[in-house]
PDB file of C-alpha atoms and ligand atoms in Angstrom:
ATOM      1  CA  MET A   1      -0.060  -0.037  -0.108  1.00 83.00           C
ATOM      2  CA  GLN A   2       1.251   3.411  -1.034  1.00 92.00           C
ATOM      3  CA  LYS A   3       1.772   5.831   1.949  1.00 97.00           C
ATOM      4  CA  THR A   4       2.391   9.098   2.186  1.00 98.00           C
ATOM      5  CA  SER A   5       5.035  10.533   5.233  1.00 97.00           C
ATOM      6  CA  GLY A   6       2.994  13.715   5.319  1.00 98.00           C
ATOM      7  CA  ILE A   7       2.633  17.134   3.595  1.00 98.00           C
ATOM      8  CA  HIS A   8       5.213  17.916   1.544  1.00 98.00           C
ATOM      9  CA  HIS A   9       4.228  21.789   1.091  1.00 98.00           C
ATOM     10  CA  ILE A  10       1.183  24.188   1.255  1.00 98.00           C
ATOM     11  CA  THR A  11       0.617  26.718  -1.398  1.00 98.00           C
ATOM     12  CA  ALA A  12      -1.653  29.854  -0.573  1.00 98.00           C
ATOM     13  CA  MET A  13      -2.159  32.937  -2.308  1.00 98.00           C
ATOM     14  CA  VAL A  14      -1.844  36.434  -1.288  1.00 98.00           C
ATOM     15  CA  ASN A  15      -1.601  40.432  -2.263  1.00 97.00           C
ATOM     16  CA  ASP A  16       1.543  42.045  -1.301  1.00 97.00           C
ATOM     17  CA  ALA A  17       5.017  39.930  -1.551  1.00 98.00           C
ATOM     18  CA  GLN A  18       6.849  42.303   1.045  1.00 98.00           C
ATOM     19  CA  ARG A  19       4.120  42.051   3.463  1.00 98.00           C
ATOM     20  CA  ASN A  20       4.095  38.555   2.996  1.00 98.00           C
ATOM     21  CA  ILE A  21       7.873  38.373   3.884  1.00 98.00           C
ATOM     22  CA  ASP A  22       7.411  40.706   6.868  1.00 98.00           C
ATOM     23  CA  PHE A  23       4.760  38.118   8.473  1.00 98.00           C
ATOM     24  CA  TYR A  24       6.383  34.892   7.895  1.00 98.00           C
ATOM     25  CA  ALA A  25      10.062  35.732   7.849  1.00 98.00           C
ATOM     26  CA  GLY A  26       9.602  38.581  10.402  1.00 98.00           C
ATOM     27  CA  VAL A  27       7.457  37.743  12.817  1.00 98.00           C
ATOM     28  CA  LEU A  28       7.066  33.942  12.248  1.00 98.00           C
ATOM     29  CA  GLY A  29      10.669  33.521  11.729  1.00 98.00           C
ATOM     30  CA  LEU A  30      10.628  31.303   9.028  1.00 98.00           C
ATOM     31  CA  ARG A  31      13.567  31.019   6.509  1.00 98.00           C
ATOM     32  CA  LEU A  32      13.076  32.437   3.020  1.00 98.00           C
ATOM     33  CA  ILE A  33      14.130  29.500   1.072  1.00 98.00           C
ATOM     34  CA  LYS A  34      13.451  30.141  -2.366  1.00 98.00           C
ATOM     35  CA  LYS A  35      12.668  33.322  -4.198  1.00 97.00           C
ATOM     36  CA  THR A  36      11.359  32.540  -7.472  1.00 97.00           C
ATOM     37  CA  ILE A  37       8.416  33.086  -9.949  1.00 95.00           C
ATOM     38  CA  ASN A  38       5.227  31.042 -10.843  1.00 93.00           C
ATOM     39  CA  PHE A  39       6.363  28.802 -13.699  1.00 86.00           C
ATOM     40  CA  ASP A  40       3.023  29.134 -15.193  1.00 85.00           C
ATOM     41  CA  ARG A  41       2.777  32.970 -14.920  1.00 91.00           C
ATOM     42  CA  PRO A  42       6.139  34.561 -14.542  1.00 92.00           C
ATOM     43  CA  GLU A  43       5.065  37.913 -13.719  1.00 92.00           C
ATOM     44  CA  VAL A  44       4.088  36.765 -10.349  1.00 95.00           C
ATOM     45  CA  TYR A  45       6.612  35.817  -7.612  1.00 97.00           C
ATOM     46  CA  HIS A  46       6.700  32.405  -6.301  1.00 97.00           C
ATOM     47  CA  LEU A  47       7.911  32.884  -2.660  1.00 98.00           C
ATOM     48  CA  TYR A  48       8.855  29.910  -0.544  1.00 98.00           C
ATOM     49  CA  PHE A  49       9.579  29.871   3.374  1.00 98.00           C
ATOM     50  CA  GLY A  50      10.627  26.826   5.555  1.00 98.00           C
ATOM     51  CA  ASN A  51      13.143  25.656   8.292  1.00 97.00           C
ATOM     52  CA  GLU A  52      16.816  26.366   7.843  1.00 95.00           C
ATOM     53  CA  MET A  53      17.410  23.401   4.954  1.00 94.00           C
ATOM     54  CA  GLY A  54      13.558  23.821   3.410  1.00 96.00           C
ATOM     55  CA  GLU A  55      12.695  20.441   4.190  1.00 96.00           C
ATOM     56  CA  PRO A  56       9.654  18.936   2.910  1.00 97.00           C
ATOM     57  CA  GLY A  57       7.061  19.125   5.531  1.00 97.00           C
ATOM     58  CA  THR A  58       8.085  22.861   6.660  1.00 98.00           C
ATOM     59  CA  VAL A  59       7.488  24.424   3.427  1.00 98.00           C
ATOM     60  CA  ILE A  60       4.688  26.960   2.981  1.00 98.00           C
ATOM     61  CA  THR A  61       4.705  28.908  -0.304  1.00 98.00           C
ATOM     62  CA  PHE A  62       2.927  32.211  -1.827  1.00 98.00           C
ATOM     63  CA  PHE A  63       1.776  33.582  -4.832  1.00 97.00           C
ATOM     64  CA  PRO A  64       1.712  37.413  -4.116  1.00 97.00           C
ATOM     65  CA  TRP A  65      -0.009  39.098  -6.608  1.00 96.00           C
ATOM     66  CA  GLU A  66      -1.746  42.514  -6.144  1.00 94.00           C
ATOM     67  CA  LYS A  67      -4.713  42.407  -8.392  1.00 94.00           C
ATOM     68  CA  GLN A  68      -5.837  39.232  -6.944  1.00 95.00           C
ATOM     69  CA  ILE A  69      -9.415  39.241  -5.405  1.00 97.00           C
ATOM     70  CA  LYS A  70      -9.978  38.241  -2.127  1.00 97.00           C
ATOM     71  CA  GLY A  71     -11.146  34.992  -1.529  1.00 98.00           C
ATOM     72  CA  ARG A  72     -13.247  33.204   1.111  1.00 97.00           C
ATOM     73  CA  ILE A  73     -12.307  30.389   3.035  1.00 97.00           C
ATOM     74  CA  GLY A  74     -14.648  27.466   3.309  1.00 97.00           C
ATOM     75  CA  GLN A  75     -15.639  24.341   1.484  1.00 97.00           C
ATOM     76  CA  GLY A  76     -13.327  22.602  -0.927  1.00 97.00           C
ATOM     77  CA  GLN A  77     -10.172  24.029   0.873  1.00 97.00           C
ATOM     78  CA  VAL A  78      -7.289  23.788   3.427  1.00 98.00           C
ATOM     79  CA  GLY A  79      -9.014  25.669   6.142  1.00 97.00           C
ATOM     80  CA  VAL A  80      -6.352  25.939   8.618  1.00 98.00           C
ATOM     81  CA  THR A  81      -2.487  25.270   8.217  1.00 98.00           C
ATOM     82  CA  SER A  82      -1.214  24.068  11.750  1.00 98.00           C
ATOM     83  CA  TYR A  83       2.607  24.611  12.516  1.00 98.00           C
ATOM     84  CA  LEU A  84       4.466  22.409  15.037  1.00 98.00           C
ATOM     85  CA  ILE A  85       6.474  24.396  17.967  1.00 97.00           C
ATOM     86  CA  PRO A  86       9.028  23.169  20.370  1.00 96.00           C
ATOM     87  CA  LYS A  87       7.624  21.857  23.789  1.00 96.00           C
ATOM     88  CA  GLY A  88       7.628  25.027  26.434  1.00 96.00           C
ATOM     89  CA  SER A  89       7.467  27.632  23.721  1.00 97.00           C
ATOM     90  CA  PHE A  90       3.756  28.184  24.009  1.00 98.00           C
ATOM     91  CA  PRO A  91       4.095  31.151  26.001  1.00 98.00           C
ATOM     92  CA  PHE A  92       7.003  32.740  23.749  1.00 98.00           C
ATOM     93  CA  TRP A  93       4.692  32.672  21.091  1.00 98.00           C
ATOM     94  CA  GLU A  94       1.692  34.226  22.886  1.00 98.00           C
ATOM     95  CA  ASN A  95       4.159  36.934  23.845  1.00 98.00           C
ATOM     96  CA  ARG A  96       5.833  37.389  20.740  1.00 98.00           C
ATOM     97  CA  LEU A  97       2.357  37.692  18.480  1.00 98.00           C
ATOM     98  CA  LYS A  98       0.964  40.138  21.108  1.00 97.00           C
ATOM     99  CA  LYS A  99       4.005  42.194  20.396  1.00 96.00           C
ATOM    100  CA  PHE A 100       3.250  42.669  17.009  1.00 97.00           C
ATOM    101  CA  ASN A 101      -0.295  43.182  17.952  1.00 96.00           C
ATOM    102  CA  ILE A 102      -1.749  40.043  16.289  1.00 98.00           C
ATOM    103  CA  GLU A 103      -4.917  38.656  17.755  1.00 98.00           C
ATOM    104  CA  THR A 104      -4.829  35.123  18.983  1.00 98.00           C
ATOM    105  CA  HIS A 105      -7.138  32.400  20.437  1.00 98.00           C
ATOM    106  CA  VAL A 106      -6.397  29.564  22.430  1.00 98.00           C
ATOM    107  CA  SER A 107      -8.399  26.201  21.965  1.00 97.00           C
ATOM    108  CA  ASN A 108      -7.995  22.698  22.486  1.00 97.00           C
ATOM    109  CA  ARG A 109      -8.623  19.811  20.056  1.00 97.00           C
ATOM    110  CA  PHE A 110      -7.866  15.784  20.722  1.00 98.00           C
ATOM    111  CA  GLY A 111      -6.073  16.780  24.029  1.00 97.00           C
ATOM    112  CA  GLU A 112      -3.991  19.347  22.463  1.00 98.00           C
ATOM    113  CA  LYS A 113      -3.702  23.254  22.871  1.00 98.00           C
ATOM    114  CA  TYR A 114      -3.664  25.314  19.846  1.00 98.00           C
ATOM    115  CA  LEU A 115      -2.888  29.032  19.372  1.00 98.00           C
ATOM    116  CA  SER A 116      -4.586  30.310  16.472  1.00 98.00           C
ATOM    117  CA  PHE A 117      -4.404  33.674  14.844  1.00 98.00           C
ATOM    118  CA  GLN A 118      -4.401  35.065  11.112  1.00 98.00           C
ATOM    119  CA  ASP A 119      -2.028  36.273   8.908  1.00 98.00           C
ATOM    120  CA  PRO A 120      -2.187  39.704   7.115  1.00 98.00           C
ATOM    121  CA  ASP A 121      -4.110  38.479   4.345  1.00 98.00           C
ATOM    122  CA  GLY A 122      -6.510  36.371   6.357  1.00 98.00           C
ATOM    123  CA  LEU A 123      -5.144  32.891   6.160  1.00 98.00           C
ATOM    124  CA  LEU A 124      -5.642  30.942   9.192  1.00 98.00           C
ATOM    125  CA  LEU A 125      -2.855  29.596  11.210  1.00 98.00           C
ATOM    126  CA  GLU A 126      -2.406  27.955  14.607  1.00 98.00           C
ATOM    127  CA  LEU A 127       0.547  26.731  16.428  1.00 98.00           C
ATOM    128  CA  VAL A 128       0.803  23.298  18.396  1.00 98.00           C
ATOM    129  CA  GLU A 129       3.600  21.863  20.750  1.00 97.00           C
ATOM    130  CA  ARG A 130       4.746  18.443  20.199  1.00 95.00           C
ATOM    131  CA  GLU A 131       7.855  16.354  20.934  1.00 91.00           C
ATOM    132  CA  GLU A 132       8.567  15.448  17.423  1.00 88.00           C
ATOM    133  CA  GLY A 133      10.311  16.619  14.514  1.00 84.00           C
ATOM    134  CA  PRO A 134      14.033  17.695  13.881  1.00 85.00           C
ATOM    135  CA  ILE A 135      15.134  20.966  15.382  1.00 85.00           C
ATOM    136  CA  ASN A 136      14.943  24.021  13.402  1.00 88.00           C
ATOM    137  CA  SER A 137      18.340  25.738  13.729  1.00 90.00           C
ATOM    138  CA  TRP A 138      17.287  28.735  11.992  1.00 94.00           C
ATOM    139  CA  SER A 139      17.365  31.920  14.203  1.00 93.00           C
ATOM    140  CA  PHE A 140      15.871  35.511  12.752  1.00 95.00           C
ATOM    141  CA  GLY A 141      15.109  38.429  14.670  1.00 94.00           C
ATOM    142  CA  GLY A 142      13.743  37.771  17.641  1.00 96.00           C
ATOM    143  CA  VAL A 143      13.064  34.120  17.218  1.00 97.00           C
ATOM    144  CA  GLN A 144      15.921  31.749  18.452  1.00 95.00           C
ATOM    145  CA  ALA A 145      16.381  28.121  17.488  1.00 92.00           C
ATOM    146  CA  GLU A 146      15.010  26.979  20.675  1.00 94.00           C
ATOM    147  CA  ASN A 147      11.334  28.517  20.081  1.00 96.00           C
ATOM    148  CA  ALA A 148      11.536  28.352  16.312  1.00 97.00           C
ATOM    149  CA  ILE A 149       8.692  26.865  14.572  1.00 97.00           C
ATOM    150  CA  ILE A 150       9.650  23.401  13.472  1.00 97.00           C
ATOM    151  CA  GLY A 151       7.542  22.764  10.275  1.00 97.00           C
ATOM    152  CA  PHE A 152       4.049  21.654   9.745  1.00 98.00           C
ATOM    153  CA  GLY A 153       2.039  19.751  12.347  1.00 98.00           C
ATOM    154  CA  GLY A 154      -0.609  19.552   9.756  1.00 98.00           C
ATOM    155  CA  ALA A 155      -3.783  21.289   8.437  1.00 98.00           C
ATOM    156  CA  ILE A 156      -7.565  21.211   8.993  1.00 98.00           C
ATOM    157  CA  LEU A 157      -9.444  20.396   5.397  1.00 98.00           C
ATOM    158  CA  TYR A 158     -12.506  21.856   5.313  1.00 97.00           C
ATOM    159  CA  SER A 159     -13.867  19.345   2.753  1.00 97.00           C
ATOM    160  CA  ALA A 160     -17.299  20.139   0.921  1.00 96.00           C
ATOM    161  CA  GLN A 161     -17.919  16.063   1.349  1.00 96.00           C
ATOM    162  CA  PRO A 162     -16.100  14.812   4.396  1.00 96.00           C
ATOM    163  CA  HIS A 163     -16.713  11.127   3.621  1.00 96.00           C
ATOM    164  CA  LYS A 164     -15.033  11.195   0.074  1.00 97.00           C
ATOM    165  CA  THR A 165     -12.087  13.250   1.571  1.00 98.00           C
ATOM    166  CA  THR A 166     -11.790  10.384   4.229  1.00 98.00           C
ATOM    167  CA  GLU A 167     -11.688   7.896   1.526  1.00 97.00           C
ATOM    168  CA  VAL A 168      -8.651   9.610  -0.147  1.00 97.00           C
ATOM    169  CA  LEU A 169      -6.802  10.291   2.965  1.00 98.00           C
ATOM    170  CA  GLU A 170      -7.128   6.633   4.197  1.00 98.00           C
ATOM    171  CA  ASN A 171      -7.050   4.660   0.728  1.00 97.00           C
ATOM    172  CA  VAL A 172      -5.028   6.898  -1.866  1.00 97.00           C
ATOM    173  CA  MET A 173      -2.564   8.838   0.480  1.00 98.00           C
ATOM    174  CA  GLY A 174      -2.294   6.111   3.312  1.00 98.00           C
ATOM    175  CA  LEU A 175      -3.026   8.157   6.469  1.00 98.00           C
ATOM    176  CA  GLU A 176      -4.648   6.237   9.294  1.00 98.00           C
ATOM    177  CA  CYS A 177      -8.106   7.674  10.945  1.00 98.00           C
ATOM    178  CA  ILE A 178      -7.110   7.977  14.893  1.00 98.00           C
ATOM    179  CA  GLY A 179     -10.377   9.538  16.115  1.00 97.00           C
ATOM    180  CA  GLN A 180     -13.374  11.950  16.270  1.00 98.00           C
ATOM    181  CA  GLU A 181     -13.892  14.632  18.391  1.00 98.00           C
ATOM    182  CA  GLY A 182     -17.080  16.881  18.065  1.00 95.00           C
ATOM    183  CA  ASP A 183     -16.620  18.094  14.594  1.00 95.00           C
ATOM    184  CA  PHE A 184     -13.327  16.704  13.805  1.00 98.00           C
ATOM    185  CA  LEU A 185     -11.919  13.571  12.301  1.00 98.00           C
ATOM    186  CA  ARG A 186      -8.203  13.197  13.123  1.00 98.00           C
ATOM    187  CA  PHE A 187      -6.038  11.187  10.673  1.00 98.00           C
ATOM    188  CA  LYS A 188      -2.160  10.428  11.051  1.00 98.00           C
ATOM    189  CA  ALA A 189       0.695   9.852   8.440  1.00 98.00           C
ATOM    190  CA  GLU A 190       3.744   8.014   9.356  1.00 95.00           C
ATOM    191  CA  GLY A 191       6.252  10.980   9.303  1.00 96.00           C
ATOM    192  CA  HIS A 192       7.644  12.636  12.186  1.00 94.00           C
ATOM    193  CA  ILE A 193       6.300  16.396  10.678  1.00 96.00           C
ATOM    194  CA  GLY A 194       3.272  17.632   8.915  1.00 97.00           C
ATOM    195  CA  ASN A 195       1.679  14.261   9.819  1.00 98.00           C
ATOM    196  CA  THR A 196      -1.562  15.275  11.588  1.00 98.00           C
ATOM    197  CA  VAL A 197      -4.641  16.118   9.485  1.00 98.00           C
ATOM    198  CA  ASP A 198      -7.973  17.075  10.760  1.00 98.00           C
ATOM    199  CA  ILE A 199     -11.335  17.341   8.451  1.00 98.00           C
ATOM    200  CA  GLN A 200     -13.970  19.810   9.956  1.00 96.00           C
ATOM    201  CA  LEU A 201     -16.861  17.875   9.279  1.00 94.00           C
ATOM    202  CA  ASN A 202     -19.415  20.898   9.170  1.00 89.00           C
ATOM    203  CA  PRO A 203     -17.337  23.544   7.697  1.00 72.00           C
ATOM    204  CA  THR A 204     -20.235  26.445   7.114  1.00 78.00           C
ATOM    205  CA  VAL A 205     -19.437  28.465   3.679  1.00 94.00           C
ATOM    206  CA  ARG A 206     -18.726  27.288   0.256  1.00 95.00           C
ATOM    207  CA  GLY A 207     -14.879  28.464  -0.194  1.00 97.00           C
ATOM    208  CA  LEU A 208     -13.852  30.867  -2.915  1.00 97.00           C
ATOM    209  CA  MET A 209     -10.461  30.832  -4.121  1.00 96.00           C
ATOM    210  CA  GLY A 210      -8.597  34.069  -4.014  1.00 97.00           C
ATOM    211  CA  ALA A 211      -6.131  36.005  -1.843  1.00 98.00           C
ATOM    212  CA  GLY A 212      -5.921  34.807   2.006  1.00 98.00           C
ATOM    213  CA  THR A 213      -6.969  31.497   0.676  1.00 98.00           C
ATOM    214  CA  VAL A 214      -4.871  28.181   0.441  1.00 98.00           C
ATOM    215  CA  HIS A 215      -4.551  27.246  -3.184  1.00 97.00           C
ATOM    216  CA  HIS A 216      -3.563  23.526  -2.665  1.00 98.00           C
ATOM    217  CA  ILE A 217      -2.184  21.129  -0.324  1.00 98.00           C
ATOM    218  CA  ALA A 218       0.760  18.755  -1.599  1.00 98.00           C
ATOM    219  CA  TRP A 219       1.662  15.420   0.086  1.00 98.00           C
ATOM    220  CA  ARG A 220       5.098  13.565   0.188  1.00 98.00           C
ATOM    221  CA  ALA A 221       6.090  10.967  -2.679  1.00 98.00           C
ATOM    222  CA  LYS A 222       9.983   9.465  -1.763  1.00 98.00           C
ATOM    223  CA  ASP A 223      11.026   9.612  -5.481  1.00 98.00           C
ATOM    224  CA  GLU A 224       9.916   9.800  -8.956  1.00 98.00           C
ATOM    225  CA  GLU A 225       8.984   5.975  -9.107  1.00 97.00           C
ATOM    226  CA  ASP A 226       6.536   6.517  -5.776  1.00 97.00           C
ATOM    227  CA  LEU A 227       5.309   9.594  -7.811  1.00 98.00           C
ATOM    228  CA  LEU A 228       4.439   7.231 -10.873  1.00 98.00           C
ATOM    229  CA  ARG A 229       2.699   4.513  -8.833  1.00 98.00           C
ATOM    230  CA  TRP A 230       0.347   6.826  -6.936  1.00 97.00           C
ATOM    231  CA  ARG A 231      -0.685   8.330 -10.351  1.00 98.00           C
ATOM    232  CA  SER A 232      -1.285   5.025 -11.911  1.00 97.00           C
ATOM    233  CA  LEU A 233      -3.194   4.276  -8.471  1.00 97.00           C
ATOM    234  CA  LEU A 234      -5.177   7.361  -8.977  1.00 97.00           C
ATOM    235  CA  GLN A 235      -6.026   6.658 -12.314  1.00 97.00           C
ATOM    236  CA  ASP A 236      -7.003   3.002 -11.263  1.00 96.00           C
ATOM    237  CA  LYS A 237      -9.752   4.709  -8.626  1.00 96.00           C
ATOM    238  CA  GLY A 238     -11.048   7.117 -11.122  1.00 95.00           C
ATOM    239  CA  TYR A 239      -9.370  10.280 -10.258  1.00 96.00           C
ATOM    240  CA  TYR A 240      -7.967  12.510 -13.325  1.00 96.00           C
ATOM    241  CA  PRO A 241      -4.297  13.284 -12.055  1.00 98.00           C
ATOM    242  CA  THR A 242      -2.081  15.658 -14.049  1.00 98.00           C
ATOM    243  CA  GLU A 243       1.000  14.581 -16.135  1.00 97.00           C
ATOM    244  CA  ILE A 244       3.998  14.863 -13.941  1.00 97.00           C
ATOM    245  CA  ARG A 245       5.083  18.623 -13.925  1.00 95.00           C
ATOM    246  CA  GLU A 246       8.903  19.852 -13.696  1.00 92.00           C
ATOM    247  CA  ARG A 247       8.821  21.968 -10.379  1.00 92.00           C
ATOM    248  CA  ASN A 248      12.520  22.399 -10.326  1.00 91.00           C
ATOM    249  CA  TYR A 249      12.549  21.724  -6.687  1.00 96.00           C
ATOM    250  CA  PHE A 250      10.714  18.466  -7.236  1.00 97.00           C
ATOM    251  CA  LYS A 251       8.389  16.795  -9.439  1.00 98.00           C
ATOM    252  CA  ALA A 252       4.426  16.987  -9.261  1.00 98.00           C
ATOM    253  CA  VAL A 253       0.705  15.489  -9.893  1.00 98.00           C
ATOM    254  CA  TYR A 254      -2.322  17.016  -9.108  1.00 98.00           C
ATOM    255  CA  PHE A 255      -5.513  16.091  -8.861  1.00 98.00           C
ATOM    256  CA  HIS A 256      -8.979  17.076  -7.492  1.00 97.00           C
ATOM    257  CA  GLU A 257     -10.138  14.965  -4.645  1.00 97.00           C
ATOM    258  CA  GLU A 258     -13.969  14.833  -4.349  1.00 96.00           C
ATOM    259  CA  GLY A 259     -14.253  17.101  -1.433  1.00 96.00           C
ATOM    260  CA  GLY A 260     -13.291  19.782  -3.765  1.00 96.00           C
ATOM    261  CA  ILE A 261      -9.543  20.133  -2.396  1.00 98.00           C
ATOM    262  CA  LEU A 262      -6.597  20.327  -4.606  1.00 98.00           C
ATOM    263  CA  PHE A 263      -4.282  17.897  -3.837  1.00 98.00           C
ATOM    264  CA  GLU A 264      -0.595  17.806  -5.184  1.00 98.00           C
ATOM    265  CA  ILE A 265       1.610  14.913  -4.688  1.00 98.00           C
ATOM    266  CA  ALA A 266       5.495  16.063  -4.878  1.00 98.00           C
ATOM    267  CA  THR A 267       8.756  14.260  -4.678  1.00 98.00           C
ATOM    268  CA  ASP A 268      11.452  14.963  -1.774  1.00 98.00           C
ATOM    269  CA  PRO A 269      14.095  15.063  -4.208  1.00 97.00           C
ATOM    270  CA  PRO A 270      16.050  16.983  -5.390  1.00 97.00           C
ATOM    271  CA  GLY A 271      15.398  20.009  -2.909  1.00 97.00           C
ATOM    272  CA  PHE A 272      15.912  23.605  -2.731  1.00 96.00           C
ATOM    273  CA  SER A 273      19.471  23.530  -2.923  1.00 95.00           C
ATOM    274  CA  VAL A 274      19.331  22.265  -6.564  1.00 95.00           C
ATOM    275  CA  ASP A 275      20.006  25.743  -7.812  1.00 93.00           C
ATOM    276  CA  GLU A 276      21.664  27.657  -5.217  1.00 95.00           C
ATOM    277  CA  PRO A 277      23.728  26.685  -2.179  1.00 96.00           C
ATOM    278  CA  VAL A 278      21.941  26.023   1.511  1.00 95.00           C
ATOM    279  CA  THR A 279      24.046  29.288   2.862  1.00 96.00           C
ATOM    280  CA  GLU A 280      22.143  31.364   0.314  1.00 97.00           C
ATOM    281  CA  LEU A 281      18.794  29.790  -0.388  1.00 97.00           C
ATOM    282  CA  GLY A 282      16.359  32.505  -0.906  1.00 96.00           C
ATOM    283  CA  GLU A 283      18.638  35.556  -1.716  1.00 96.00           C
ATOM    284  CA  LYS A 284      18.568  35.710  -5.543  1.00 95.00           C
ATOM    285  CA  LEU A 285      16.076  35.542  -7.903  1.00 96.00           C
ATOM    286  CA  MET A 286      15.932  31.792  -9.145  1.00 96.00           C
ATOM    287  CA  LEU A 287      14.821  31.222 -12.659  1.00 94.00           C
ATOM    288  CA  PRO A 288      14.169  28.060 -14.432  1.00 90.00           C
ATOM    289  CA  SER A 289      16.564  27.244 -17.591  1.00 90.00           C
ATOM    290  CA  TRP A 290      13.885  28.221 -19.810  1.00 90.00           C
ATOM    291  CA  LEU A 291      12.974  31.841 -18.338  1.00 92.00           C
ATOM    292  CA  GLU A 292      16.638  32.735 -17.684  1.00 94.00           C
ATOM    293  CA  SER A 293      16.860  34.715 -21.003  1.00 95.00           C
ATOM    294  CA  LYS A 294      13.807  36.999 -19.681  1.00 94.00           C
ATOM    295  CA  ARG A 295      15.816  37.533 -16.462  1.00 96.00           C
ATOM    296  CA  GLU A 296      16.327  41.410 -16.750  1.00 95.00           C
ATOM    297  CA  GLU A 297      12.726  41.975 -18.164  1.00 95.00           C
ATOM    298  CA  LEU A 298      11.562  40.108 -14.976  1.00 95.00           C
ATOM    299  CA  GLU A 299      13.749  41.444 -12.555  1.00 94.00           C
ATOM    300  CA  GLU A 300      12.400  45.068 -13.837  1.00 94.00           C
ATOM    301  CA  THR A 301       8.635  44.116 -13.734  1.00 92.00           C
ATOM    302  CA  LEU A 302       8.637  42.123 -10.242  1.00 95.00           C
ATOM    303  CA  PRO A 303       8.278  44.719  -7.114  1.00 94.00           C
ATOM    304  CA  PRO A 304      11.958  44.815  -4.899  1.00 94.00           C
ATOM    305  CA  VAL A 305      11.242  42.864  -1.761  1.00 97.00           C
ATOM    306  CA  GLU A 306      13.600  42.101   0.952  1.00 97.00           C
ATOM    307  CA  VAL A 307      13.805  39.990   4.249  1.00 97.00           C
ATOM    308  CA  ARG A 308      14.381  42.389   7.147  1.00 97.00           C
ATOM    309  CA  VAL A 309      14.101  42.433  10.833  1.00 97.00           C
ATOM    310  CA  LEU A 310      11.155  44.151  11.702  1.00 96.00           C
ATOM    311  CA  GLU A 311      11.095  47.368  13.945  1.00 92.00           C
ATOM    312  CA  GLY A 312      11.681  46.594  17.594  1.00 83.00           C
ATOM    313  CA  ASP A 313      12.684  43.226  17.128  1.00 91.00           C
ATOM    314  CA  LYS A 314      16.557  43.961  17.037  1.00 76.00           C
TER     315      LYS A 314
HETATM  316 ZN1  LIG B 401       2.469  23.039  -4.751  1.00 90.78          ZN
END
């Protein structure tokens, strides 16, 4: 049976590139590990944030585009992105978010305490302590490695058809249902990170894609062979996966599950150090070879952005 070890990356849409960098790097202390463009729309950035090495299971990516109309979080989307923080760092994050005037909310699910908040575009995020995953040795601004976000804890899926989404998680992605609490079904994958996925059984409104919503969630495949096996499994089960797409840092297949959420399966290799050294990740605008001839034009059109320590965090 095919089993993913968990989430590979999550991709969302936002309006402003610098504001996005200031929040995910400046406030959350993640590392901008890749500054590239949307391969299908080169006039739009594609920004990747993750742990120091940009390992699968830690990576959130964004398409920042000013003209993008605002979306609505709801059915057919990833509703909430959960991040894993080290044991004992909950108070640090409560204070840090308060310091940046970010409203937080504390809740409990499956015996775990969650700190929920929104990013500047309205994306729903939460932090949860667990003794899992590798240490993220990246320190930035006021976030030192001891408190740094480790990677994804998981996500909450707002499915339009929870039972169909359950089926795809169990019978295609190979997660295991480990319980229900109120409106939530919980699934576990085998990996140590990005491994806990909840389905919210009664999301209220229909989701609309746009700024402030998640575009898709990607699951980990070990390598291209693994990805090919998944592609044929999907076809056998009546889904319509895309061809394998070359994404430079991984290869990927996309399909819509019946609950309306766009799923991707992405290979761990080659990873983000394929075109620049680990020490310099995210510093330069990286282009795929077929767009290298348009570099000058693209660099002029894209808004200038920088990773910077925020005021009051030095
Ligand atoms: Zn993706």
